[in-house]
Amino acid sequence: MATHLAAFVTGKGQPLEVQEKQTPKPGPDELLLDVKAIALNPIDWKMRDLGFFITKYPVVVGSDISGVVLEAGSNVSSTFKPGTRVAAFAPTVFVQGAPDYGAFQQRPIIPAQNATPIPDYLSFNEAAILPMAVATTWSGWETIGVSRNTSYSPSDKQGLLVWGAASSVGSVVVQSAKLLGFTVYATASSKHHAYIKSLGASKVFDYKDPGVEDAIIKAAKEDGLTFQYGYDAAGAIPSCHTILKALKGSGPAHLASAPRLSPDGPTTDDVETKFVAASPDDKVRHEQFSFWFNTWLKERLEKREIVPSPKIQVLEGGLHGINKGLEILKAGVSGIKLVLEL
Ligand SMILES: NC(=O)c1ccc[n+]([C@@H]2O[C@H](COP(=O)([O-])OP(=O)(O)OC[C@H]3O[C@@H](n4cnc5c(N)ncnc54)[C@H](OP(=O)(O)O)[C@@H]3O)[C@@H](O)[C@H]2O)c1
């Protein structure tokens, strides 16, 4: 029986321990990957330290990976034949950390709908930072009712507010909103403004400026924009509500909140707030991931319409470096995504 190395969490709040693990066989709709790079996300330390989503131990957590297909199940299309380079969303949060499916190991199982082939021009490190941000962006659009077919042009004057655009999620939300044709207003620290504009934001405002809400409202009115949608990637619901209330058209505006809300956020007659989540229904969620990864991301990467964002910081140690990386992430990062190479 083949084995590989995996970083296990053996109990709530315990550091990851690297151990040998049996290498599983992929099911008919699954892939077995040889992981080359892992990117870290806040949910990783929340699963390790707080036991989020976990019902029994040991578990293997982690969501963001890139690597090479080693084996593909019998139903999987030739897009993912062995040898294909892919980026993938490891479904640990949907399987309560079941060890075969977490990202923090050399050979995880990945449902084929959670993977996208990566073009030659992208490195494994670059590809690894996309899956969580893409899934969270699209979960947000589908949660608040932004249609997949949205295709505005600037003359439609449809604005979209992204709060926290220097974050991993926010930076992909900016790119996606721009591709859907929205005029994007974003917030970030001033040192990131040029970068966020390069991703497609029309205007970027410093969220540390005490007058930021008024400045956004004033600029949007001067630009003649309506804001029916907003995406909060940083936990600033009151500010987003103030802005959307002032700039919405007819009917309530819709705000997606990536930071945890229980179960949804404050909803008023003016702004409906929803926690960003993929569908809890397996069948619906599989279709969502298939569109996000097998279609949307694949095509956007082929056309070079989306770039991995934000900047990458590579950490040392491979699987052994993840605990330290999660401490760095927990302390807070600014405009970077942490990556480990395997
Ligand atoms: N619901 C879901 O499915 C889901 C999935 C993924 C993530 N999340 C959550 O979404 C949030 C973002 O995750 P992430 O991985 O993208 O985070 P991240 O990259 O670690 O976020 C760091 C960035 O947040 C920005 N930031 C912090 N406070 C801010 C504020 N008050 N206003 C504006 N920007 C602020 C900082 O911007 P500056 O550098 O400009 O200061 C920093 O660059 C987290 O709460 C995470 O837990 C939810």
PDB file of N, CA, C and O and ligand atoms in Angstrom, residues 40-43 46 132-133 135-136 139 163-171 187-192 207-208 231-236 257-260 275-278 310 329 332-337, ligand 1:
ATOM      1  N   LEU A  40      -2.357  29.463   2.185  1.00  0.00           N
ATOM      2  CA  LEU A  40      -3.021  29.472   3.491  1.00  0.00           C
ATOM      3  C   LEU A  40      -4.183  30.456   3.521  1.00  0.00           C
ATOM      4  O   LEU A  40      -4.114  31.537   2.927  1.00  0.00           O
ATOM      5  N   ASN A  41      -5.229  30.078   4.251  1.00  0.00           N
ATOM      6  CA  ASN A  41      -6.436  30.898   4.392  1.00  0.00           C
ATOM      7  C   ASN A  41      -6.841  30.974   5.859  1.00  0.00           C
ATOM      8  O   ASN A  41      -6.561  30.042   6.631  1.00  0.00           O
ATOM      9  N   PRO A  42      -7.577  32.055   6.243  1.00  0.00           N
ATOM     10  CA  PRO A  42      -7.989  32.177   7.654  1.00  0.00           C
ATOM     11  C   PRO A  42      -8.750  30.957   8.183  1.00  0.00           C
ATOM     12  O   PRO A  42      -8.584  30.571   9.335  1.00  0.00           O
ATOM     13  N   ILE A  43      -9.545  30.309   7.334  1.00  0.00           N
ATOM     14  CA  ILE A  43     -10.323  29.153   7.815  1.00  0.00           C
ATOM     15  C   ILE A  43      -9.393  28.021   8.279  1.00  0.00           C
ATOM     16  O   ILE A  43      -9.780  27.209   9.137  1.00  0.00           O
ATOM     17  N   LYS A  46      -8.604  28.599  11.825  1.00  0.00           N
ATOM     18  CA  LYS A  46      -9.852  28.466  12.600  1.00  0.00           C
ATOM     19  C   LYS A  46     -10.229  26.988  12.752  1.00  0.00           C
ATOM     20  O   LYS A  46     -10.725  26.571  13.803  1.00  0.00           O
ATOM     21  N   MET A 132      -9.618  29.328  -3.279  1.00  0.00           N
ATOM     22  CA  MET A 132     -10.486  29.826  -2.213  1.00  0.00           C
ATOM     23  C   MET A 132     -11.067  31.195  -2.574  1.00  0.00           C
ATOM     24  O   MET A 132     -12.252  31.467  -2.367  1.00  0.00           O
ATOM     25  N   ALA A 133     -10.224  32.062  -3.120  1.00  0.00           N
ATOM     26  CA  ALA A 133     -10.695  33.406  -3.457  1.00  0.00           C
ATOM     27  C   ALA A 133     -11.754  33.359  -4.555  1.00  0.00           C
ATOM     28  O   ALA A 133     -12.751  34.097  -4.510  1.00  0.00           O
ATOM     29  N   ALA A 135     -13.757  30.715  -5.267  1.00  0.00           N
ATOM     30  CA  ALA A 135     -14.973  30.092  -4.718  1.00  0.00           C
ATOM     31  C   ALA A 135     -15.731  31.080  -3.831  1.00  0.00           C
ATOM     32  O   ALA A 135     -16.970  31.127  -3.851  1.00  0.00           O
ATOM     33  N   THR A 136     -14.999  31.890  -3.069  1.00  0.00           N
ATOM     34  CA  THR A 136     -15.660  32.831  -2.155  1.00  0.00           C
ATOM     35  C   THR A 136     -16.266  33.996  -2.926  1.00  0.00           C
ATOM     36  O   THR A 136     -17.346  34.495  -2.585  1.00  0.00           O
ATOM     37  N   SER A 139     -19.348  32.387  -4.572  1.00  0.00           N
ATOM     38  CA  SER A 139     -20.359  32.112  -3.539  1.00  0.00           C
ATOM     39  C   SER A 139     -21.086  33.414  -3.204  1.00  0.00           C
ATOM     40  O   SER A 139     -22.301  33.431  -3.014  1.00  0.00           O
ATOM     41  N   TRP A 163     -15.344  46.201  -0.144  1.00  0.00           N
ATOM     42  CA  TRP A 163     -14.656  46.670   1.061  1.00  0.00           C
ATOM     43  C   TRP A 163     -13.576  45.638   1.429  1.00  0.00           C
ATOM     44  O   TRP A 163     -13.889  44.461   1.596  1.00  0.00           O
ATOM     45  N   GLY A 164     -12.322  46.121   1.516  1.00  0.00           N
ATOM     46  CA  GLY A 164     -11.225  45.195   1.841  1.00  0.00           C
ATOM     47  C   GLY A 164     -10.623  44.586   0.588  1.00  0.00           C
ATOM     48  O   GLY A 164     -10.388  43.374   0.516  1.00  0.00           O
ATOM     49  N   ALA A 165     -10.329  45.432  -0.409  1.00  0.00           N
ATOM     50  CA  ALA A 165      -9.887  44.932  -1.718  1.00  0.00           C
ATOM     51  C   ALA A 165      -8.455  44.416  -1.726  1.00  0.00           C
ATOM     52  O   ALA A 165      -8.053  43.736  -2.664  1.00  0.00           O
ATOM     53  N   ALA A 166      -7.673  44.715  -0.687  1.00  0.00           N
ATOM     54  CA  ALA A 166      -6.292  44.190  -0.647  1.00  0.00           C
ATOM     55  C   ALA A 166      -6.251  42.778  -0.089  1.00  0.00           C
ATOM     56  O   ALA A 166      -5.203  42.137  -0.084  1.00  0.00           O
ATOM     57  N   SER A 167      -7.382  42.288   0.381  1.00  0.00           N
ATOM     58  CA  SER A 167      -7.417  40.913   0.893  1.00  0.00           C
ATOM     59  C   SER A 167      -7.411  39.940  -0.277  1.00  0.00           C
ATOM     60  O   SER A 167      -7.635  40.321  -1.433  1.00  0.00           O
ATOM     61  N   SER A 168      -7.173  38.675   0.056  1.00  0.00           N
ATOM     62  CA  SER A 168      -7.186  37.643  -0.976  1.00  0.00           C
ATOM     63  C   SER A 168      -8.550  37.593  -1.665  1.00  0.00           C
ATOM     64  O   SER A 168      -8.665  37.636  -2.892  1.00  0.00           O
ATOM     65  N   VAL A 169      -9.604  37.520  -0.850  1.00  0.00           N
ATOM     66  CA  VAL A 169     -10.954  37.450  -1.417  1.00  0.00           C
ATOM     67  C   VAL A 169     -11.280  38.750  -2.166  1.00  0.00           C
ATOM     68  O   VAL A 169     -11.707  38.736  -3.328  1.00  0.00           O
ATOM     69  N   GLY A 170     -11.056  39.880  -1.496  1.00  0.00           N
ATOM     70  CA  GLY A 170     -11.442  41.171  -2.086  1.00  0.00           C
ATOM     71  C   GLY A 170     -10.761  41.443  -3.418  1.00  0.00           C
ATOM     72  O   GLY A 170     -11.368  41.992  -4.337  1.00  0.00           O
ATOM     73  N   SER A 171      -9.507  41.023  -3.543  1.00  0.00           N
ATOM     74  CA  SER A 171      -8.780  41.318  -4.786  1.00  0.00           C
ATOM     75  C   SER A 171      -9.341  40.536  -5.969  1.00  0.00           C
ATOM     76  O   SER A 171      -9.311  41.009  -7.109  1.00  0.00           O
ATOM     77  N   THR A 187     -12.156  49.734  -1.259  1.00  0.00           N
ATOM     78  CA  THR A 187     -11.382  50.326  -0.160  1.00  0.00           C
ATOM     79  C   THR A 187     -10.161  49.457   0.126  1.00  0.00           C
ATOM     80  O   THR A 187     -10.213  48.229   0.010  1.00  0.00           O
ATOM     81  N   ALA A 188      -9.072  50.131   0.483  1.00  0.00           N
ATOM     82  CA  ALA A 188      -7.823  49.461   0.867  1.00  0.00           C
ATOM     83  C   ALA A 188      -6.917  50.519   1.486  1.00  0.00           C
ATOM     84  O   ALA A 188      -7.160  51.720   1.326  1.00  0.00           O
ATOM     85  N   SER A 189      -5.869  50.064   2.181  1.00  0.00           N
ATOM     86  CA  SER A 189      -4.840  51.010   2.645  1.00  0.00           C
ATOM     87  C   SER A 189      -4.255  51.717   1.433  1.00  0.00           C
ATOM     88  O   SER A 189      -4.138  51.120   0.353  1.00  0.00           O
ATOM     89  N   SER A 190      -3.819  52.968   1.618  1.00  0.00           N
ATOM     90  CA  SER A 190      -3.390  53.764   0.458  1.00  0.00           C
ATOM     91  C   SER A 190      -2.205  53.124  -0.282  1.00  0.00           C
ATOM     92  O   SER A 190      -2.094  53.250  -1.495  1.00  0.00           O
ATOM     93  N   LYS A 191      -1.350  52.369   0.450  1.00  0.00           N
ATOM     94  CA  LYS A 191      -0.188  51.758  -0.233  1.00  0.00           C
ATOM     95  C   LYS A 191      -0.615  50.743  -1.291  1.00  0.00           C
ATOM     96  O   LYS A 191       0.173  50.380  -2.167  1.00  0.00           O
ATOM     97  N   HIS A 192      -1.856  50.261  -1.230  1.00  0.00           N
ATOM     98  CA  HIS A 192      -2.317  49.253  -2.205  1.00  0.00           C
ATOM     99  C   HIS A 192      -3.166  49.849  -3.341  1.00  0.00           C
ATOM    100  O   HIS A 192      -3.657  49.100  -4.188  1.00  0.00           O
ATOM    101  N   TYR A 207      -9.711  53.064   3.699  1.00  0.00           N
ATOM    102  CA  TYR A 207     -10.717  52.776   4.724  1.00  0.00           C
ATOM    103  C   TYR A 207     -10.342  53.356   6.087  1.00  0.00           C
ATOM    104  O   TYR A 207     -11.169  53.426   6.986  1.00  0.00           O
ATOM    105  N   LYS A 208      -9.067  53.792   6.232  1.00  0.00           N
ATOM    106  CA  LYS A 208      -8.646  54.382   7.515  1.00  0.00           C
ATOM    107  C   LYS A 208      -8.982  55.876   7.594  1.00  0.00           C
ATOM    108  O   LYS A 208      -8.856  56.476   8.654  1.00  0.00           O
ATOM    109  N   TYR A 231     -19.793  44.060  -1.678  1.00  0.00           N
ATOM    110  CA  TYR A 231     -19.144  42.848  -1.177  1.00  0.00           C
ATOM    111  C   TYR A 231     -18.189  43.282  -0.071  1.00  0.00           C
ATOM    112  O   TYR A 231     -17.238  44.035  -0.313  1.00  0.00           O
ATOM    113  N   ASP A 232     -18.468  42.809   1.141  1.00  0.00           N
ATOM    114  CA  ASP A 232     -17.630  43.130   2.295  1.00  0.00           C
ATOM    115  C   ASP A 232     -16.689  41.958   2.573  1.00  0.00           C
ATOM    116  O   ASP A 232     -17.124  40.898   3.017  1.00  0.00           O
ATOM    117  N   ALA A 233     -15.396  42.163   2.303  1.00  0.00           N
ATOM    118  CA  ALA A 233     -14.407  41.105   2.546  1.00  0.00           C
ATOM    119  C   ALA A 233     -13.652  41.347   3.847  1.00  0.00           C
ATOM    120  O   ALA A 233     -12.706  40.625   4.149  1.00  0.00           O
ATOM    121  N   ALA A 234     -14.070  42.370   4.619  1.00  0.00           N
ATOM    122  CA  ALA A 234     -13.247  42.747   5.784  1.00  0.00           C
ATOM    123  C   ALA A 234     -14.026  42.985   7.064  1.00  0.00           C
ATOM    124  O   ALA A 234     -13.428  43.338   8.074  1.00  0.00           O
ATOM    125  N   GLY A 235     -15.339  42.824   7.049  1.00  0.00           N
ATOM    126  CA  GLY A 235     -16.094  43.017   8.297  1.00  0.00           C
ATOM    127  C   GLY A 235     -16.400  44.475   8.576  1.00  0.00           C
ATOM    128  O   GLY A 235     -16.124  44.967   9.670  1.00  0.00           O
ATOM    129  N   ALA A 236     -16.963  45.175   7.589  1.00  0.00           N
ATOM    130  CA  ALA A 236     -17.287  46.595   7.748  1.00  0.00           C
ATOM    131  C   ALA A 236     -18.745  46.843   7.356  1.00  0.00           C
ATOM    132  O   ALA A 236     -19.048  47.742   6.567  1.00  0.00           O
ATOM    133  N   SER A 257     -21.340  39.340   2.721  1.00  0.00           N
ATOM    134  CA  SER A 257     -20.326  39.458   3.766  1.00  0.00           C
ATOM    135  C   SER A 257     -19.521  38.165   3.860  1.00  0.00           C
ATOM    136  O   SER A 257     -20.058  37.118   4.243  1.00  0.00           O
ATOM    137  N   ALA A 258     -18.235  38.227   3.535  1.00  0.00           N
ATOM    138  CA  ALA A 258     -17.395  37.027   3.647  1.00  0.00           C
ATOM    139  C   ALA A 258     -17.065  36.697   5.102  1.00  0.00           C
ATOM    140  O   ALA A 258     -17.111  35.522   5.479  1.00  0.00           O
ATOM    141  N   PRO A 259     -16.723  37.685   5.956  1.00  0.00           N
ATOM    142  CA  PRO A 259     -16.496  37.329   7.366  1.00  0.00           C
ATOM    143  C   PRO A 259     -17.754  36.753   7.989  1.00  0.00           C
ATOM    144  O   PRO A 259     -18.871  37.104   7.605  1.00  0.00           O
ATOM    145  N   ARG A 260     -17.531  35.874   8.940  1.00  0.00           N
ATOM    146  CA  ARG A 260     -18.620  35.053   9.479  1.00  0.00           C
ATOM    147  C   ARG A 260     -19.742  35.886  10.078  1.00  0.00           C
ATOM    148  O   ARG A 260     -19.523  36.792  10.872  1.00  0.00           O
ATOM    149  N   PHE A 275     -24.521  36.210   4.539  1.00  0.00           N
ATOM    150  CA  PHE A 275     -23.217  35.572   4.714  1.00  0.00           C
ATOM    151  C   PHE A 275     -22.896  34.776   3.452  1.00  0.00           C
ATOM    152  O   PHE A 275     -23.733  34.021   2.936  1.00  0.00           O
ATOM    153  N   VAL A 276     -21.671  34.929   2.987  1.00  0.00           N
ATOM    154  CA  VAL A 276     -21.225  34.265   1.763  1.00  0.00           C
ATOM    155  C   VAL A 276     -21.005  32.778   2.023  1.00  0.00           C
ATOM    156  O   VAL A 276     -20.198  32.411   2.877  1.00  0.00           O
ATOM    157  N   ALA A 277     -21.715  31.935   1.278  1.00  0.00           N
ATOM    158  CA  ALA A 277     -21.525  30.491   1.433  1.00  0.00           C
ATOM    159  C   ALA A 277     -21.965  29.783   0.161  1.00  0.00           C
ATOM    160  O   ALA A 277     -22.947  30.183  -0.477  1.00  0.00           O
ATOM    161  N   ALA A 278     -21.247  28.733  -0.186  1.00  0.00           N
ATOM    162  CA  ALA A 278     -21.702  27.869  -1.279  1.00  0.00           C
ATOM    163  C   ALA A 278     -22.945  27.125  -0.795  1.00  0.00           C
ATOM    164  O   ALA A 278     -23.211  27.057   0.412  1.00  0.00           O
ATOM    165  N   PRO A 310      -3.670  38.502  -4.014  1.00  0.00           N
ATOM    166  CA  PRO A 310      -2.690  39.590  -4.127  1.00  0.00           C
ATOM    167  C   PRO A 310      -1.274  39.040  -4.334  1.00  0.00           C
ATOM    168  O   PRO A 310      -1.127  37.989  -4.968  1.00  0.00           O
ATOM    169  N   LEU A 329      -0.451  34.294   9.547  1.00  0.00           N
ATOM    170  CA  LEU A 329      -1.749  34.691   8.991  1.00  0.00           C
ATOM    171  C   LEU A 329      -2.691  35.179  10.091  1.00  0.00           C
ATOM    172  O   LEU A 329      -3.399  36.175   9.936  1.00  0.00           O
ATOM    173  N   GLY A 332      -2.219  38.612  11.127  1.00  0.00           N
ATOM    174  CA  GLY A 332      -2.675  39.596  10.147  1.00  0.00           C
ATOM    175  C   GLY A 332      -1.651  39.849   9.059  1.00  0.00           C
ATOM    176  O   GLY A 332      -0.468  40.043   9.345  1.00  0.00           O
ATOM    177  N   VAL A 333      -2.111  39.800   7.818  1.00  0.00           N
ATOM    178  CA  VAL A 333      -1.248  40.085   6.669  1.00  0.00           C
ATOM    179  C   VAL A 333      -1.836  41.272   5.911  1.00  0.00           C
ATOM    180  O   VAL A 333      -3.012  41.596   6.076  1.00  0.00           O
ATOM    181  N   SER A 334      -1.015  41.913   5.089  1.00  0.00           N
ATOM    182  CA  SER A 334      -1.473  43.073   4.319  1.00  0.00           C
ATOM    183  C   SER A 334      -1.097  42.904   2.858  1.00  0.00           C
ATOM    184  O   SER A 334       0.078  43.021   2.499  1.00  0.00           O
ATOM    185  N   GLY A 335      -2.086  42.588   2.034  1.00  0.00           N
ATOM    186  CA  GLY A 335      -1.855  42.509   0.593  1.00  0.00           C
ATOM    187  C   GLY A 335      -0.958  41.369   0.164  1.00  0.00           C
ATOM    188  O   GLY A 335      -0.332  41.450  -0.894  1.00  0.00           O
ATOM    189  N   ILE A 336      -0.921  40.286   0.959  1.00  0.00           N
ATOM    190  CA  ILE A 336      -0.134  39.116   0.539  1.00  0.00           C
ATOM    191  C   ILE A 336      -0.895  37.825   0.832  1.00  0.00           C
ATOM    192  O   ILE A 336      -1.770  37.778   1.698  1.00  0.00           O
ATOM    193  N   LYS A 337      -0.524  36.789   0.090  1.00  0.00           N
ATOM    194  CA  LYS A 337      -1.036  35.441   0.350  1.00  0.00           C
ATOM    195  C   LYS A 337       0.178  34.559   0.633  1.00  0.00           C
ATOM    196  O   LYS A 337       1.172  34.573  -0.112  1.00  0.00           O
TER     197      LYS A 337
HETATM  198  N1  LIG B   1     -17.506  33.024   3.785  1.00  0.00           N
HETATM  199  C1  LIG B   1     -16.534  32.356   3.204  1.00  0.00           C
HETATM  200  O1  LIG B   1     -16.754  31.330   2.534  1.00  0.00           O
HETATM  201  C2  LIG B   1     -15.127  32.870   3.333  1.00  0.00           C
HETATM  202  C3  LIG B   1     -14.106  32.323   2.541  1.00  0.00           C
HETATM  203  C4  LIG B   1     -12.819  32.885   2.623  1.00  0.00           C
HETATM  204  C5  LIG B   1     -12.573  33.914   3.519  1.00  0.00           C
HETATM  205  N2  LIG B   1     -13.593  34.350   4.331  1.00  0.00           N
HETATM  206  C6  LIG B   1     -13.354  35.458   5.256  1.00  0.00           C
HETATM  207  O2  LIG B   1     -13.184  36.628   4.466  1.00  0.00           O
HETATM  208  C7  LIG B   1     -12.270  37.518   5.094  1.00  0.00           C
HETATM  209  C8  LIG B   1     -11.149  37.828   4.121  1.00  0.00           C
HETATM  210  O3  LIG B   1     -10.358  36.655   3.959  1.00  0.00           O
HETATM  211  P1  LIG B   1      -8.982  36.776   3.163  1.00  0.00           P
HETATM  212  O4  LIG B   1      -8.308  35.469   3.171  1.00  0.00           O
HETATM  213  O5  LIG B   1      -9.236  37.462   1.889  1.00  0.00           O
HETATM  214  O6  LIG B   1      -8.211  37.762   4.160  1.00  0.00           O
HETATM  215  P2  LIG B   1      -6.764  38.362   4.109  1.00  0.00           P
HETATM  216  O7  LIG B   1      -6.194  38.327   2.733  1.00  0.00           O
HETATM  217  O8  LIG B   1      -5.970  37.765   5.208  1.00  0.00           O
HETATM  218  O9  LIG B   1      -7.112  39.871   4.504  1.00  0.00           O
HETATM  219  C9  LIG B   1      -6.090  40.763   4.807  1.00  0.00           C
HETATM  220  C10 LIG B   1      -6.480  42.124   4.257  1.00  0.00           C
HETATM  221  O10 LIG B   1      -7.634  42.606   4.926  1.00  0.00           O
HETATM  222  C11 LIG B   1      -7.633  43.994   4.797  1.00  0.00           C
HETATM  223  N3  LIG B   1      -8.398  44.612   5.879  1.00  0.00           N
HETATM  224  C12 LIG B   1      -8.333  44.305   7.184  1.00  0.00           C
HETATM  225  N4  LIG B   1      -9.199  45.098   7.885  1.00  0.00           N
HETATM  226  C13 LIG B   1      -9.787  45.900   6.969  1.00  0.00           C
HETATM  227  C14 LIG B   1     -10.778  46.916   7.064  1.00  0.00           C
HETATM  228  N5  LIG B   1     -11.321  47.282   8.237  1.00  0.00           N
HETATM  229  N6  LIG B   1     -11.185  47.516   5.940  1.00  0.00           N
HETATM  230  C15 LIG B   1     -10.653  47.158   4.740  1.00  0.00           C
HETATM  231  N7  LIG B   1      -9.712  46.200   4.594  1.00  0.00           N
HETATM  232  C16 LIG B   1      -9.286  45.587   5.700  1.00  0.00           C
HETATM  233  C17 LIG B   1      -6.181  44.423   4.857  1.00  0.00           C
HETATM  234  O11 LIG B   1      -6.099  45.460   3.945  1.00  0.00           O
HETATM  235  P3  LIG B   1      -4.895  46.522   3.900  1.00  0.00           P
HETATM  236  O12 LIG B   1      -3.668  45.728   3.598  1.00  0.00           O
HETATM  237  O13 LIG B   1      -5.323  47.433   2.792  1.00  0.00           O
HETATM  238  O14 LIG B   1      -4.847  47.205   5.247  1.00  0.00           O
HETATM  239  C18 LIG B   1      -5.403  43.154   4.450  1.00  0.00           C
HETATM  240  O15 LIG B   1      -4.705  43.317   3.259  1.00  0.00           O
HETATM  241  C19 LIG B   1     -11.826  36.806   6.385  1.00  0.00           C
HETATM  242  O16 LIG B   1     -12.667  37.247   7.424  1.00  0.00           O
HETATM  243  C20 LIG B   1     -12.104  35.344   6.085  1.00  0.00           C
HETATM  244  O17 LIG B   1     -12.302  34.601   7.264  1.00  0.00           O
HETATM  245  C21 LIG B   1     -14.836  33.856   4.239  1.00  0.00           C
END
